[in-house]
Structure formats: structure tokens, C-alpha cells
Amino acid sequence: MPPATCESLIGLDGKALATALTGQGVAEGQARMRANQLWNWIYVRGAKDFAAMGNLAKDFRKDMGEAFTLARPEIISEQISTDGTRKWLLRTGPGIEFETVYIPEKDRGTLCVSSQVGCTLNCSFCHTGTQKLVRNLTPAEILGQVMLAKDALEDWPSTGTNRKVTNVVMMGMGEPLYNFDNVKAALTILTDGDGLALSKRRVTLSTAGVVPMIPRAGSEIGSGLAISLHAVRDELRDVLVPINKKYPIKDLLEACRTYPGASNARRITFEYVMLKEVNDTAAEARELVRILSGIPAKINLIPFNAWPGAPYECSSWTKIEKFAEIVNRAGYASPVRTPRGRDIMAACGQLKSESVKERASTRLAAEKLADMQSAQLARMP
Ligand code: SAH
């Protein structure tokens, strides 16, 4: 067993790997080649220990094993929904707990990745928003979520056909643009053709609207962009997504208009949560279409996912259909996102970690919620 202080190599790029090797006494001239070999084992083949690296000298493997680990986050629990969605609660240190969700579909598998433990944004309809920010996740912890999911799904090597994780969305806990450097480092390795090899088109970063960072996300990360819009007027958006007070709708949409790389082939996704009697009128649907005109956009209507104590309800199915029809007529195809994994609290906005033990009151609230949700699902076609 390596000593507990060992550093995990996961999250290091090629250059940092080489530096770590020279730090261990590997000669400068050798470090680059060795780093390339390690890189391939780590990110392409998904090796979990150095002993498995057959093409490397035995002594080298032993030295590596003594100095470093390839540890993934520790799995505290795994839950599997009746619809096949899987949620992992992970831990990387005392109180550092976060969630990752895998959503299998017919033609793809999407991994929803967290960028922070907790969040600073306090969006009033979001469960994560009720959890204070504990800290930013490191590149190792962000990428570790992908590595761990690929382990669990037996999805190695990363260059294989029939991949299980085909898409990654930065839509888990936290605001990725408030953890820009670490998210960028992780996504750079994720989209490296010689690494985890996911195309940038299959990676989407979702933001509540950290306007000054949007141009940098486009030019330095270059993934797809999603915006948590949720309201068409500032007075309402100020309440739902309080960061709007700092960066109002007009500024947000201006940043989208000039987002590097946006085109009709690479549209920006606008997420709009359907909240009963809050933001779900036909007039708001028309206004949504109007304010997005001129932006290469997709619209994603998200039926509100309940959580214990949430101050909102999901719009009625009739209201959602009516809203969707207006959006549809304006040329936006299939705009409603099917809720996935609601029974295990894995759906959009339900993620939250809790280091304290479950109390009876929490359990009762969860049971009540499950009843509410089955009633809600029964009303949907
Ligand atoms: N902070 C980023 C990343 C989180 S993505 C962002 O805000 O975009 C999570 C998505 O789920 C966001 O669009 C968020 O607004 C939405 N969401 C949050 N709570 C929700 C809920 N209870 N029901 C449905 N969607 C929710």
C-alpha cells in the first residue's frame, strides 16, 4: 500500500506528469517518454495501479507505486433508478462529498459531473443552492468522476467503440465558471484526442450566467455552452437566479451573441425550469422566443424536480405542453427534457451532499417527496 500522503496522478496533464517524474529522480531526457506512456495507461486504458503497466520496467513501476497513486474518489453510495440512471455519492476527504450521475439513453450515455461541493449561487428552486459552498473541486476530483464512472461501466479503453460515456455535462453540483481553472484543466484532458478522447461537441458546460467568464469559456475551453435562464424578466430572474442582480439578462444574452464558436451547428442551450404559476405562461413563452432571436439557440424546458422543502411546484403538464408548443412553432425542436432518476434524487437540481447521518425527519421528508413525485409522474403522459 502506498503511504496516505501519495499524490494521485489523475488530473495531471502531460507536462505536469513529466515534472512529477523528474521530481522522483527520472532523468530529464526520459521524463517525456515515460510521461507519455503513463498518460496512455491512465487516460486511454484506465489503469488503476502501476503493476498493470506491462510495457514499463518493473523497477519503474515499483518506484511509481511508492510515490504516487491512481486513486479515484471513494464511493460512499451508489443508487440505481428504475429508469437506469445511476448516482454516485463520492468522497475525497473529510466533508468533501459530491455527486455524479450517469444517464443512459438509447444512442448515448451522459455523465453529469460536479464542479464544486455546494454552491454560492442560492438559486431559489435548486437543492444544491441550499448547501453552502464547501470548496471548489480540483482537476483530479472533476476528472476522477469520469474515471470512476468509466470503471463502474467497464468503459475502457477510452478509444473503444460502443462507448458508454459518450457525453459529459458540467451540470452537477456547483457553478463551473466560479471554478474556471480547475474545470478547464479537467476538460482539456477529457477532450484530448490522445486522452479521454471526448469530442468538444459532446461536452457541455452549464452556467447560471457568470457573464465575464463566458468569453473565456468559449475561447479557452471550447465546449458547448448551456445557460440556466429560467426567466425572461429581470425582476423574476433576480429572485430565481440571484446572480442576475449582478449580471442581468441583457448582458447575459449579449455574451451569448458573441460566444466564440456558436453557430447553427453548435447552438447554445437555454435551460428553462417550469415552475407552476411562476414562469410558465404563454406570454412568457413568446417573450422567450423573442429575446433569443438572433442567437443560435436550443431551448430545454425542464419540468421542475421537487426536493424536500422546495418552495415551488412543477407546472401542470397542460401548461408545459402549451409552452412547448409556442417554442416549437418558433422552430425549436423537442424542447422538453424528460426527467431522469427522480426516484433516487438524481434529476436536475436535486443533487446535494450531506455529511451528517440521515435523521428520521429527513427520511420522512424523503418519503413524502417520493409520494409527491409518483403523483406528478402519473399525471405526465
Ligand atoms: N451552476 C450551473 C450548473 C448546474 S446545472 C448552472 O446553474 O447552470 C443544473 C441545472 O439544473 C441548471 O439549469 C439548474 O438551473 C437546473 N435546476 C436546478 N434545480 C432544479 C430543479 N429543482 N428542477 C429542475 N431543474 C433544476
mmCIF file of C-alpha atoms and ligand atoms in Angstrom:
data_model
loop_
_atom_site.group_PDB
_atom_site.id
_atom_site.type_symbol
_atom_site.label_atom_id
_atom_site.label_comp_id
_atom_site.label_asym_id
_atom_site.label_seq_id
_atom_site.Cartn_x
_atom_site.Cartn_y
_atom_site.Cartn_z
ATOM 1 C CA MET A 1 0.000 0.000 0.000
ATOM 2 C CA PRO A 2 1.320 3.440 -0.872
ATOM 3 C CA PRO A 3 1.515 5.898 2.032
ATOM 4 C CA ALA A 4 -1.610 8.001 2.523
ATOM 5 C CA THR A 5 0.206 11.171 1.523
ATOM 6 C CA CYS A 6 0.782 9.840 -2.014
ATOM 7 C CA GLU A 7 -0.377 12.138 -4.741
ATOM 8 C CA SER A 8 -2.837 10.830 -7.313
ATOM 9 C CA LEU A 9 -1.612 11.381 -10.853
ATOM 10 C CA ILE A 10 -5.166 11.759 -12.108
ATOM 11 C CA GLY A 11 -5.850 15.278 -13.292
ATOM 12 C CA LEU A 12 -2.243 15.966 -14.304
ATOM 13 C CA ASP A 13 -1.599 16.892 -17.928
ATOM 14 C CA GLY A 14 1.421 15.639 -19.889
ATOM 15 C CA LYS A 15 3.684 18.435 -18.729
ATOM 16 C CA ALA A 16 2.750 18.062 -15.072
ATOM 17 C CA LEU A 17 3.228 14.302 -15.325
ATOM 18 C CA ALA A 18 6.759 14.810 -16.665
ATOM 19 C CA THR A 19 7.504 17.249 -13.844
ATOM 20 C CA ALA A 20 6.196 14.772 -11.275
ATOM 21 C CA LEU A 21 8.523 12.164 -12.755
ATOM 22 C CA THR A 22 11.626 14.332 -12.698
ATOM 23 C CA GLY A 23 10.735 15.134 -9.093
ATOM 24 C CA GLN A 24 11.093 11.413 -8.465
ATOM 25 C CA GLY A 25 14.544 11.303 -9.990
ATOM 26 C CA VAL A 26 13.621 10.240 -13.536
ATOM 27 C CA ALA A 27 16.237 11.735 -15.885
ATOM 28 C CA GLU A 28 15.099 14.809 -17.864
ATOM 29 C CA GLY A 29 15.683 13.038 -21.164
ATOM 30 C CA GLN A 30 13.498 10.120 -20.120
ATOM 31 C CA ALA A 31 10.710 12.001 -18.390
ATOM 32 C CA ARG A 32 8.793 12.957 -21.501
ATOM 33 C CA MET A 33 8.657 9.475 -22.937
ATOM 34 C CA ARG A 34 7.755 7.961 -19.588
ATOM 35 C CA ALA A 35 5.066 10.604 -19.092
ATOM 36 C CA ASN A 36 3.579 9.687 -22.484
ATOM 37 C CA GLN A 37 3.495 6.030 -21.553
ATOM 38 C CA LEU A 38 1.889 6.768 -18.194
ATOM 39 C CA TRP A 39 -0.604 9.140 -19.806
ATOM 40 C CA ASN A 40 -1.712 6.389 -22.155
ATOM 41 C CA TRP A 41 -2.128 3.896 -19.324
ATOM 42 C CA ILE A 42 -4.024 6.356 -17.166
ATOM 43 C CA TYR A 43 -6.369 8.098 -19.585
ATOM 44 C CA VAL A 44 -6.699 5.685 -22.515
ATOM 45 C CA ARG A 45 -6.614 2.329 -20.769
ATOM 46 C CA GLY A 46 -7.899 3.405 -17.380
ATOM 47 C CA ALA A 47 -5.179 1.604 -15.372
ATOM 48 C CA LYS A 48 -5.873 1.670 -11.665
ATOM 49 C CA ASP A 49 -2.453 0.609 -10.490
ATOM 50 C CA PHE A 50 1.083 0.747 -11.763
ATOM 51 C CA ALA A 51 1.629 -3.000 -11.543
ATOM 52 C CA ALA A 52 -0.665 -3.485 -14.563
ATOM 53 C CA MET A 53 1.544 -1.369 -16.836
ATOM 54 C CA GLY A 54 3.170 -4.292 -18.636
ATOM 55 C CA ASN A 55 5.379 -2.332 -21.030
ATOM 56 C CA LEU A 56 7.167 -0.416 -18.267
ATOM 57 C CA ALA A 57 10.223 -1.659 -16.415
ATOM 58 C CA LYS A 58 9.403 -3.426 -13.174
ATOM 59 C CA ASP A 59 11.595 -1.164 -11.052
ATOM 60 C CA PHE A 60 9.999 1.924 -12.533
ATOM 61 C CA ARG A 61 6.522 0.593 -11.786
ATOM 62 C CA LYS A 62 7.573 -0.149 -8.227
ATOM 63 C CA ASP A 63 9.008 3.357 -7.739
ATOM 64 C CA MET A 64 5.863 4.892 -9.154
ATOM 65 C CA GLY A 65 3.665 2.803 -6.898
ATOM 66 C CA GLU A 66 5.610 4.020 -3.890
ATOM 67 C CA ALA A 67 5.415 7.686 -4.839
ATOM 68 C CA PHE A 68 2.002 8.067 -6.454
ATOM 69 C CA THR A 69 -1.495 6.620 -6.692
ATOM 70 C CA LEU A 70 -4.117 6.438 -9.421
ATOM 71 C CA ALA A 71 -6.845 6.678 -6.815
ATOM 72 C CA ARG A 72 -10.378 7.617 -7.782
ATOM 73 C CA PRO A 73 -12.744 9.325 -5.360
ATOM 74 C CA GLU A 74 -14.117 6.934 -2.772
ATOM 75 C CA ILE A 75 -17.674 5.716 -3.439
ATOM 76 C CA ILE A 76 -19.894 6.258 -0.409
ATOM 77 C CA SER A 77 -23.041 5.045 -2.086
ATOM 78 C CA GLU A 78 -24.404 4.067 -5.454
ATOM 79 C CA GLN A 79 -28.066 4.237 -6.348
ATOM 80 C CA ILE A 80 -29.713 2.930 -9.489
ATOM 81 C CA SER A 81 -33.040 4.356 -10.640
ATOM 82 C CA THR A 82 -35.846 2.311 -12.137
ATOM 83 C CA ASP A 83 -35.042 4.126 -15.402
ATOM 84 C CA GLY A 84 -31.392 3.012 -15.349
ATOM 85 C CA THR A 85 -29.958 6.340 -14.152
ATOM 86 C CA ARG A 86 -27.095 5.816 -11.681
ATOM 87 C CA LYS A 87 -25.993 8.205 -8.981
ATOM 88 C CA TRP A 88 -22.790 8.000 -7.013
ATOM 89 C CA LEU A 89 -22.075 9.887 -3.815
ATOM 90 C CA LEU A 90 -18.320 10.342 -3.667
ATOM 91 C CA ARG A 91 -15.806 11.480 -1.071
ATOM 92 C CA THR A 92 -12.229 12.658 -1.355
ATOM 93 C CA GLY A 93 -11.655 13.860 2.209
ATOM 94 C CA PRO A 94 -13.474 14.680 5.436
ATOM 95 C CA GLY A 95 -16.619 16.617 4.470
ATOM 96 C CA ILE A 96 -15.664 16.677 0.789
ATOM 97 C CA GLU A 97 -18.643 14.875 -0.674
ATOM 98 C CA PHE A 98 -20.186 15.339 -4.113
ATOM 99 C CA GLU A 99 -22.429 13.566 -6.571
ATOM 100 C CA THR A 100 -22.127 12.290 -10.122
ATOM 101 C CA VAL A 101 -24.991 10.990 -12.255
ATOM 102 C CA TYR A 102 -24.948 8.689 -15.296
ATOM 103 C CA ILE A 103 -27.943 8.880 -17.621
ATOM 104 C CA PRO A 104 -28.105 6.106 -20.213
ATOM 105 C CA GLU A 105 -30.155 6.681 -23.344
ATOM 106 C CA LYS A 106 -30.697 4.648 -26.493
ATOM 107 C CA ASP A 107 -27.996 6.286 -28.551
ATOM 108 C CA ARG A 108 -25.780 7.838 -25.886
ATOM 109 C CA GLY A 109 -24.765 7.925 -22.246
ATOM 110 C CA THR A 110 -24.431 11.244 -20.471
ATOM 111 C CA LEU A 111 -22.398 11.805 -17.349
ATOM 112 C CA CYS A 112 -23.427 14.765 -15.209
ATOM 113 C CA VAL A 113 -20.345 15.997 -13.359
ATOM 114 C CA SER A 114 -19.998 18.282 -10.307
ATOM 115 C CA SER A 115 -17.565 21.187 -10.168
ATOM 116 C CA GLN A 116 -17.948 22.307 -6.547
ATOM 117 C CA VAL A 117 -19.025 20.897 -3.193
ATOM 118 C CA GLY A 118 -22.062 23.057 -2.513
ATOM 119 C CA CYS A 119 -22.618 26.323 -4.364
ATOM 120 C CA THR A 120 -22.575 30.081 -3.757
ATOM 121 C CA LEU A 121 -25.434 30.991 -6.083
ATOM 122 C CA ASN A 122 -28.549 30.223 -3.979
ATOM 123 C CA CYS A 123 -30.935 29.748 -6.896
ATOM 124 C CA SER A 124 -34.249 29.515 -5.083
ATOM 125 C CA PHE A 125 -35.513 26.372 -6.876
ATOM 126 C CA CYS A 126 -32.248 24.391 -6.695
ATOM 127 C CA HIS A 127 -31.468 21.864 -3.974
ATOM 128 C CA THR A 128 -27.694 22.346 -4.277
ATOM 129 C CA GLY A 129 -28.364 26.050 -3.647
ATOM 130 C CA THR A 130 -29.384 25.202 -0.091
ATOM 131 C CA GLN A 131 -25.922 23.814 0.601
ATOM 132 C CA LYS A 132 -23.187 26.331 1.395
ATOM 133 C CA LEU A 133 -20.050 26.186 -0.704
ATOM 134 C CA VAL A 134 -17.559 23.872 0.966
ATOM 135 C CA ARG A 135 -14.879 24.223 -1.677
ATOM 136 C CA ASN A 136 -14.001 24.027 -5.361
ATOM 137 C CA LEU A 137 -13.230 20.571 -6.717
ATOM 138 C CA THR A 138 -9.716 20.011 -8.041
ATOM 139 C CA PRO A 139 -8.978 18.771 -11.597
ATOM 140 C CA ALA A 140 -8.307 15.348 -10.028
ATOM 141 C CA GLU A 141 -11.728 15.342 -8.398
ATOM 142 C CA ILE A 142 -13.547 16.550 -11.511
ATOM 143 C CA LEU A 143 -11.809 14.113 -13.837
ATOM 144 C CA GLY A 144 -11.942 11.429 -11.129
ATOM 145 C CA GLN A 145 -15.751 11.419 -11.539
ATOM 146 C CA VAL A 146 -15.374 10.479 -15.201
ATOM 147 C CA MET A 147 -12.704 7.855 -14.492
ATOM 148 C CA LEU A 148 -14.810 6.291 -11.768
ATOM 149 C CA ALA A 149 -17.931 6.155 -13.929
ATOM 150 C CA LYS A 150 -15.925 4.542 -16.716
ATOM 151 C CA ASP A 151 -14.592 1.963 -14.240
ATOM 152 C CA ALA A 152 -18.093 1.146 -12.995
ATOM 153 C CA LEU A 153 -19.496 0.916 -16.532
ATOM 154 C CA GLU A 154 -16.483 -1.039 -17.835
ATOM 155 C CA ASP A 155 -15.984 1.675 -20.394
ATOM 156 C CA TRP A 156 -12.250 1.333 -21.097
ATOM 157 C CA PRO A 157 -10.286 1.920 -23.249
ATOM 158 C CA SER A 158 -11.408 5.461 -23.940
ATOM 159 C CA THR A 159 -10.835 4.972 -27.661
ATOM 160 C CA GLY A 160 -13.120 1.925 -27.849
ATOM 161 C CA THR A 161 -16.236 1.629 -29.973
ATOM 162 C CA ASN A 162 -19.639 1.382 -28.275
ATOM 163 C CA ARG A 163 -18.611 3.740 -25.541
ATOM 164 C CA LYS A 164 -20.891 4.067 -22.544
ATOM 165 C CA VAL A 165 -19.932 7.612 -21.528
ATOM 166 C CA THR A 166 -20.412 9.465 -24.823
ATOM 167 C CA ASN A 167 -21.303 12.891 -23.400
ATOM 168 C CA VAL A 168 -20.308 14.905 -20.361
ATOM 169 C CA VAL A 169 -22.317 17.795 -18.970
ATOM 170 C CA MET A 170 -20.978 20.109 -16.270
ATOM 171 C CA MET A 171 -24.436 20.244 -14.709
ATOM 172 C CA GLY A 172 -23.847 18.607 -11.349
ATOM 173 C CA MET A 173 -23.274 20.473 -8.114
ATOM 174 C CA GLY A 174 -21.701 23.914 -8.289
ATOM 175 C CA GLU A 175 -21.051 26.715 -10.748
ATOM 176 C CA PRO A 176 -18.294 25.655 -13.161
ATOM 177 C CA LEU A 177 -17.400 29.218 -14.142
ATOM 178 C CA TYR A 178 -16.609 30.014 -10.493
ATOM 179 C CA ASN A 179 -14.026 27.225 -10.643
ATOM 180 C CA PHE A 180 -12.710 28.083 -14.064
ATOM 181 C CA ASP A 181 -9.071 26.968 -13.887
ATOM 182 C CA ASN A 182 -9.800 23.533 -12.458
ATOM 183 C CA VAL A 183 -12.734 22.910 -14.796
ATOM 184 C CA LYS A 184 -10.601 23.988 -17.741
ATOM 185 C CA ALA A 185 -7.748 21.678 -16.716
ATOM 186 C CA ALA A 186 -10.119 18.714 -16.357
ATOM 187 C CA LEU A 187 -11.989 19.359 -19.606
ATOM 188 C CA THR A 188 -8.736 19.788 -21.518
ATOM 189 C CA ILE A 189 -7.699 16.250 -20.593
ATOM 190 C CA LEU A 190 -11.228 14.967 -21.150
ATOM 191 C CA THR A 191 -11.279 16.293 -24.716
ATOM 192 C CA ASP A 192 -7.678 15.464 -25.624
ATOM 193 C CA GLY A 193 -7.846 13.117 -28.627
ATOM 194 C CA ASP A 194 -4.981 11.103 -27.137
ATOM 195 C CA GLY A 195 -6.538 11.114 -23.684
ATOM 196 C CA LEU A 196 -10.134 10.511 -22.671
ATOM 197 C CA ALA A 197 -10.928 11.474 -26.248
ATOM 198 C CA LEU A 198 -14.371 13.000 -25.939
ATOM 199 C CA SER A 199 -15.161 15.457 -28.714
ATOM 200 C CA LYS A 200 -15.662 19.060 -27.516
ATOM 201 C CA ARG A 201 -19.075 18.873 -29.160
ATOM 202 C CA ARG A 202 -20.046 16.224 -26.651
ATOM 203 C CA VAL A 203 -19.077 18.252 -23.624
ATOM 204 C CA THR A 204 -21.405 20.956 -22.328
ATOM 205 C CA LEU A 205 -20.701 23.477 -19.621
ATOM 206 C CA SER A 206 -23.758 24.937 -17.931
ATOM 207 C CA THR A 207 -23.651 28.303 -16.186
ATOM 208 C CA ALA A 208 -26.146 30.349 -14.214
ATOM 209 C CA GLY A 209 -24.648 33.345 -16.005
ATOM 210 C CA VAL A 210 -21.173 34.357 -14.843
ATOM 211 C CA VAL A 211 -21.041 36.802 -17.747
ATOM 212 C CA PRO A 212 -17.374 37.923 -17.593
ATOM 213 C CA MET A 213 -16.191 34.310 -17.797
ATOM 214 C CA ILE A 214 -18.344 33.299 -20.779
ATOM 215 C CA PRO A 215 -15.962 34.561 -23.494
ATOM 216 C CA ARG A 216 -13.078 32.746 -21.785
ATOM 217 C CA ALA A 217 -15.108 29.540 -21.589
ATOM 218 C CA GLY A 218 -15.578 29.780 -25.349
ATOM 219 C CA SER A 219 -12.024 30.595 -26.310
ATOM 220 C CA GLU A 220 -10.118 28.559 -23.711
ATOM 221 C CA ILE A 221 -12.355 25.514 -23.177
ATOM 222 C CA GLY A 222 -14.380 25.485 -26.380
ATOM 223 C CA SER A 223 -17.081 23.109 -25.182
ATOM 224 C CA GLY A 224 -20.775 23.530 -25.761
ATOM 225 C CA LEU A 225 -22.495 26.133 -23.595
ATOM 226 C CA ALA A 226 -25.760 25.935 -21.677
ATOM 227 C CA ILE A 227 -27.349 28.871 -19.879
ATOM 228 C CA SER A 228 -29.693 28.462 -16.925
ATOM 229 C CA LEU A 229 -32.074 31.209 -17.987
ATOM 230 C CA HIS A 230 -35.372 30.258 -16.271
ATOM 231 C CA ALA A 231 -36.996 33.700 -16.571
ATOM 232 C CA VAL A 232 -37.485 36.331 -19.252
ATOM 233 C CA ARG A 233 -37.737 39.381 -16.947
ATOM 234 C CA ASP A 234 -35.053 40.672 -14.614
ATOM 235 C CA GLU A 235 -37.455 41.140 -11.641
ATOM 236 C CA LEU A 236 -38.267 37.428 -11.681
ATOM 237 C CA ARG A 237 -34.786 36.212 -12.612
ATOM 238 C CA ASP A 238 -33.366 38.259 -9.718
ATOM 239 C CA VAL A 239 -35.399 36.001 -7.413
ATOM 240 C CA LEU A 240 -34.887 32.650 -9.165
ATOM 241 C CA VAL A 241 -31.225 33.063 -10.139
ATOM 242 C CA PRO A 242 -29.893 35.822 -7.843
ATOM 243 C CA ILE A 243 -26.641 36.218 -9.799
ATOM 244 C CA ASN A 244 -28.923 38.047 -12.235
ATOM 245 C CA LYS A 245 -28.719 41.111 -9.982
ATOM 246 C CA LYS A 246 -25.053 41.306 -10.855
ATOM 247 C CA TYR A 247 -25.324 40.218 -14.496
ATOM 248 C CA PRO A 248 -28.811 40.958 -15.869
ATOM 249 C CA ILE A 249 -30.494 39.212 -18.790
ATOM 250 C CA LYS A 250 -29.417 41.788 -21.373
ATOM 251 C CA ASP A 251 -25.707 41.374 -20.534
ATOM 252 C CA LEU A 252 -26.067 37.608 -20.408
ATOM 253 C CA LEU A 253 -27.667 37.427 -23.849
ATOM 254 C CA GLU A 254 -25.050 39.793 -25.255
ATOM 255 C CA ALA A 255 -22.312 37.398 -24.054
ATOM 256 C CA CYS A 256 -24.191 34.572 -25.786
ATOM 257 C CA ARG A 257 -24.491 36.511 -29.028
ATOM 258 C CA THR A 258 -20.734 36.870 -29.131
ATOM 259 C CA TYR A 259 -19.863 33.426 -27.707
ATOM 260 C CA PRO A 260 -16.847 32.146 -29.637
ATOM 261 C CA GLY A 261 -17.778 29.161 -31.743
ATOM 262 C CA ALA A 262 -21.572 29.461 -31.524
ATOM 263 C CA SER A 263 -23.233 28.700 -34.846
ATOM 264 C CA ASN A 264 -26.328 26.961 -36.143
ATOM 265 C CA ALA A 265 -24.378 23.717 -35.966
ATOM 266 C CA ARG A 266 -23.230 24.481 -32.406
ATOM 267 C CA ARG A 267 -26.151 26.089 -30.673
ATOM 268 C CA ILE A 268 -26.247 27.434 -27.145
ATOM 269 C CA THR A 269 -28.735 25.586 -24.935
ATOM 270 C CA PHE A 270 -31.081 27.716 -22.857
ATOM 271 C CA GLU A 271 -32.442 25.853 -19.842
ATOM 272 C CA TYR A 272 -35.822 26.924 -18.542
ATOM 273 C CA VAL A 273 -37.257 25.223 -15.461
ATOM 274 C CA MET A 274 -41.065 25.006 -15.470
ATOM 275 C CA LEU A 275 -42.359 26.401 -12.174
ATOM 276 C CA LYS A 276 -46.083 26.364 -11.539
ATOM 277 C CA GLU A 277 -47.628 29.841 -11.699
ATOM 278 C CA VAL A 278 -44.189 31.435 -11.553
ATOM 279 C CA ASN A 279 -42.740 31.478 -15.078
ATOM 280 C CA ASP A 280 -44.974 29.230 -17.183
ATOM 281 C CA THR A 281 -47.432 31.453 -19.076
ATOM 282 C CA ALA A 282 -47.906 31.586 -22.834
ATOM 283 C CA ALA A 283 -46.824 35.247 -22.765
ATOM 284 C CA GLU A 284 -43.507 34.204 -21.199
ATOM 285 C CA ALA A 285 -43.035 31.536 -23.876
ATOM 286 C CA ARG A 286 -43.490 34.161 -26.586
ATOM 287 C CA GLU A 287 -41.142 36.540 -24.801
ATOM 288 C CA LEU A 288 -38.552 33.755 -24.517
ATOM 289 C CA VAL A 289 -38.651 33.199 -28.264
ATOM 290 C CA ARG A 290 -38.407 36.952 -28.835
ATOM 291 C CA ILE A 291 -35.389 37.610 -26.627
ATOM 292 C CA LEU A 292 -33.467 34.650 -28.072
ATOM 293 C CA SER A 293 -33.940 35.727 -31.663
ATOM 294 C CA GLY A 294 -30.627 36.156 -33.443
ATOM 295 C CA ILE A 295 -28.817 33.738 -31.094
ATOM 296 C CA PRO A 296 -28.127 30.215 -32.402
ATOM 297 C CA ALA A 297 -30.137 28.581 -29.635
ATOM 298 C CA LYS A 298 -31.747 25.387 -28.423
ATOM 299 C CA ILE A 299 -34.400 25.567 -25.726
ATOM 300 C CA ASN A 300 -34.569 22.980 -22.992
ATOM 301 C CA LEU A 301 -37.694 23.099 -20.834
ATOM 302 C CA ILE A 302 -37.020 21.271 -17.572
ATOM 303 C CA PRO A 303 -40.021 20.094 -15.555
ATOM 304 C CA PHE A 304 -39.214 21.235 -12.030
ATOM 305 C CA ASN A 305 -37.828 18.421 -9.897
ATOM 306 C CA ALA A 306 -39.043 18.625 -6.333
ATOM 307 C CA TRP A 307 -36.924 18.268 -3.215
ATOM 308 C CA PRO A 308 -37.824 18.280 0.479
ATOM 309 C CA GLY A 309 -38.885 21.780 1.496
ATOM 310 C CA ALA A 310 -38.785 23.235 -2.018
ATOM 311 C CA PRO A 311 -40.860 26.414 -2.281
ATOM 312 C CA TYR A 312 -42.098 25.582 -5.810
ATOM 313 C CA GLU A 313 -44.142 23.035 -7.694
ATOM 314 C CA CYS A 314 -43.794 21.723 -11.206
ATOM 315 C CA SER A 315 -46.075 23.310 -13.808
ATOM 316 C CA SER A 316 -49.015 21.217 -14.922
ATOM 317 C CA TRP A 317 -48.447 19.032 -17.939
ATOM 318 C CA THR A 318 -51.000 21.066 -19.928
ATOM 319 C CA LYS A 319 -49.056 24.250 -19.176
ATOM 320 C CA ILE A 320 -45.750 22.646 -20.161
ATOM 321 C CA GLU A 321 -47.250 21.368 -23.415
ATOM 322 C CA LYS A 322 -48.671 24.761 -24.257
ATOM 323 C CA PHE A 323 -45.376 26.485 -23.511
ATOM 324 C CA ALA A 324 -43.514 23.862 -25.557
ATOM 325 C CA GLU A 325 -45.878 24.306 -28.481
ATOM 326 C CA ILE A 326 -45.131 28.030 -28.714
ATOM 327 C CA VAL A 327 -41.413 27.363 -28.515
ATOM 328 C CA ASN A 328 -41.797 24.569 -31.056
ATOM 329 C CA ARG A 329 -43.699 26.707 -33.526
ATOM 330 C CA ALA A 330 -40.835 29.200 -33.379
ATOM 331 C CA GLY A 331 -38.588 26.459 -34.787
ATOM 332 C CA TYR A 332 -37.076 24.881 -31.667
ATOM 333 C CA ALA A 333 -37.389 21.089 -31.870
ATOM 334 C CA SER A 334 -38.374 18.763 -28.985
ATOM 335 C CA PRO A 335 -37.787 21.252 -26.200
ATOM 336 C CA VAL A 336 -38.876 19.300 -23.081
ATOM 337 C CA ARG A 337 -36.230 17.445 -21.087
ATOM 338 C CA THR A 338 -37.547 14.144 -19.732
ATOM 339 C CA PRO A 339 -36.858 13.956 -16.011
ATOM 340 C CA ARG A 340 -34.456 11.102 -15.235
ATOM 341 C CA GLY A 341 -33.589 9.469 -11.961
ATOM 342 C CA ARG A 342 -36.159 11.373 -9.894
ATOM 343 C CA ASP A 343 -36.762 8.358 -7.642
ATOM 344 C CA ILE A 344 -33.151 8.488 -6.447
ATOM 345 C CA MET A 345 -32.969 12.323 -6.292
ATOM 346 C CA ALA A 346 -30.602 12.325 -9.273
ATOM 347 C CA ALA A 347 -32.583 14.658 -11.535
ATOM 348 C CA CYS A 348 -31.589 18.246 -12.409
ATOM 349 C CA GLY A 349 -31.253 20.389 -9.346
ATOM 350 C CA GLN A 350 -31.741 17.594 -6.835
ATOM 351 C CA LEU A 351 -28.073 16.981 -6.111
ATOM 352 C CA LYS A 352 -26.775 17.818 -2.693
ATOM 353 C CA SER A 353 -24.332 16.107 -0.396
ATOM 354 C CA GLU A 354 -24.859 15.616 3.284
ATOM 355 C CA SER A 355 -22.051 14.536 5.537
ATOM 356 C CA VAL A 356 -24.342 14.155 8.542
ATOM 357 C CA LYS A 357 -26.192 10.941 9.174
ATOM 358 C CA GLU A 358 -29.761 10.651 7.951
ATOM 359 C CA ARG A 359 -32.207 11.791 10.610
ATOM 360 C CA ALA A 360 -35.751 10.490 10.955
ATOM 361 C CA SER A 361 -37.143 13.862 9.829
ATOM 362 C CA THR A 362 -35.084 13.716 6.640
ATOM 363 C CA ARG A 363 -36.307 10.221 5.944
ATOM 364 C CA LEU A 364 -39.948 11.219 6.433
ATOM 365 C CA ALA A 365 -39.498 14.190 4.126
ATOM 366 C CA ALA A 366 -37.949 11.915 1.502
ATOM 367 C CA GLU A 367 -40.869 9.503 1.753
ATOM 368 C CA LYS A 368 -43.360 12.338 1.357
ATOM 369 C CA LEU A 369 -41.395 13.557 -1.643
ATOM 370 C CA ALA A 370 -41.454 10.121 -3.273
ATOM 371 C CA ASP A 371 -45.271 10.121 -2.958
ATOM 372 C CA MET A 372 -45.489 13.604 -4.471
ATOM 373 C CA GLN A 373 -43.280 12.563 -7.344
ATOM 374 C CA SER A 374 -45.187 9.412 -8.189
ATOM 375 C CA ALA A 375 -48.351 11.506 -8.274
ATOM 376 C CA GLN A 376 -46.587 14.030 -10.512
ATOM 377 C CA LEU A 377 -45.217 11.337 -12.850
ATOM 378 C CA ALA A 378 -48.646 9.700 -13.049
ATOM 379 C CA ARG A 379 -50.030 12.964 -14.427
ATOM 380 C CA MET A 380 -47.462 13.009 -17.231
ATOM 381 C CA PRO A 381 -48.116 11.172 -20.478
HETATM 382 N N1 SAH B 1 -24.499 26.232 -11.773
HETATM 383 C C1 SAH B 1 -24.655 25.744 -13.120
HETATM 384 C C2 SAH B 1 -24.571 24.248 -13.209
HETATM 385 C C3 SAH B 1 -25.739 23.487 -12.597
HETATM 386 S S1 SAH B 1 -26.634 22.789 -13.896
HETATM 387 C C4 SAH B 1 -25.941 26.275 -13.705
HETATM 388 O O1 SAH B 1 -26.707 26.882 -12.968
HETATM 389 O O2 SAH B 1 -26.164 26.155 -14.903
HETATM 390 C C5 SAH B 1 -28.088 22.270 -13.166
HETATM 391 C C6 SAH B 1 -29.294 22.679 -13.987
HETATM 392 O O3 SAH B 1 -30.484 22.222 -13.341
HETATM 393 C C7 SAH B 1 -29.411 24.167 -14.081
HETATM 394 O O4 SAH B 1 -30.003 24.569 -15.281
HETATM 395 C C8 SAH B 1 -30.352 24.448 -12.940
HETATM 396 O O5 SAH B 1 -30.916 25.712 -13.036
HETATM 397 C C9 SAH B 1 -31.328 23.322 -13.084
HETATM 398 N N2 SAH B 1 -32.073 23.055 -11.861
HETATM 399 C C10 SAH B 1 -31.731 23.376 -10.605
HETATM 400 N N3 SAH B 1 -32.670 22.958 -9.734
HETATM 401 C C11 SAH B 1 -33.630 22.361 -10.462
HETATM 402 C C12 SAH B 1 -34.833 21.697 -10.119
HETATM 403 N N4 SAH B 1 -35.213 21.575 -8.855
HETATM 404 N N5 SAH B 1 -35.576 21.185 -11.116
HETATM 405 C C13 SAH B 1 -35.166 21.282 -12.401
HETATM 406 N N6 SAH B 1 -34.030 21.876 -12.768
HETATM 407 C C14 SAH B 1 -33.264 22.421 -11.816
#
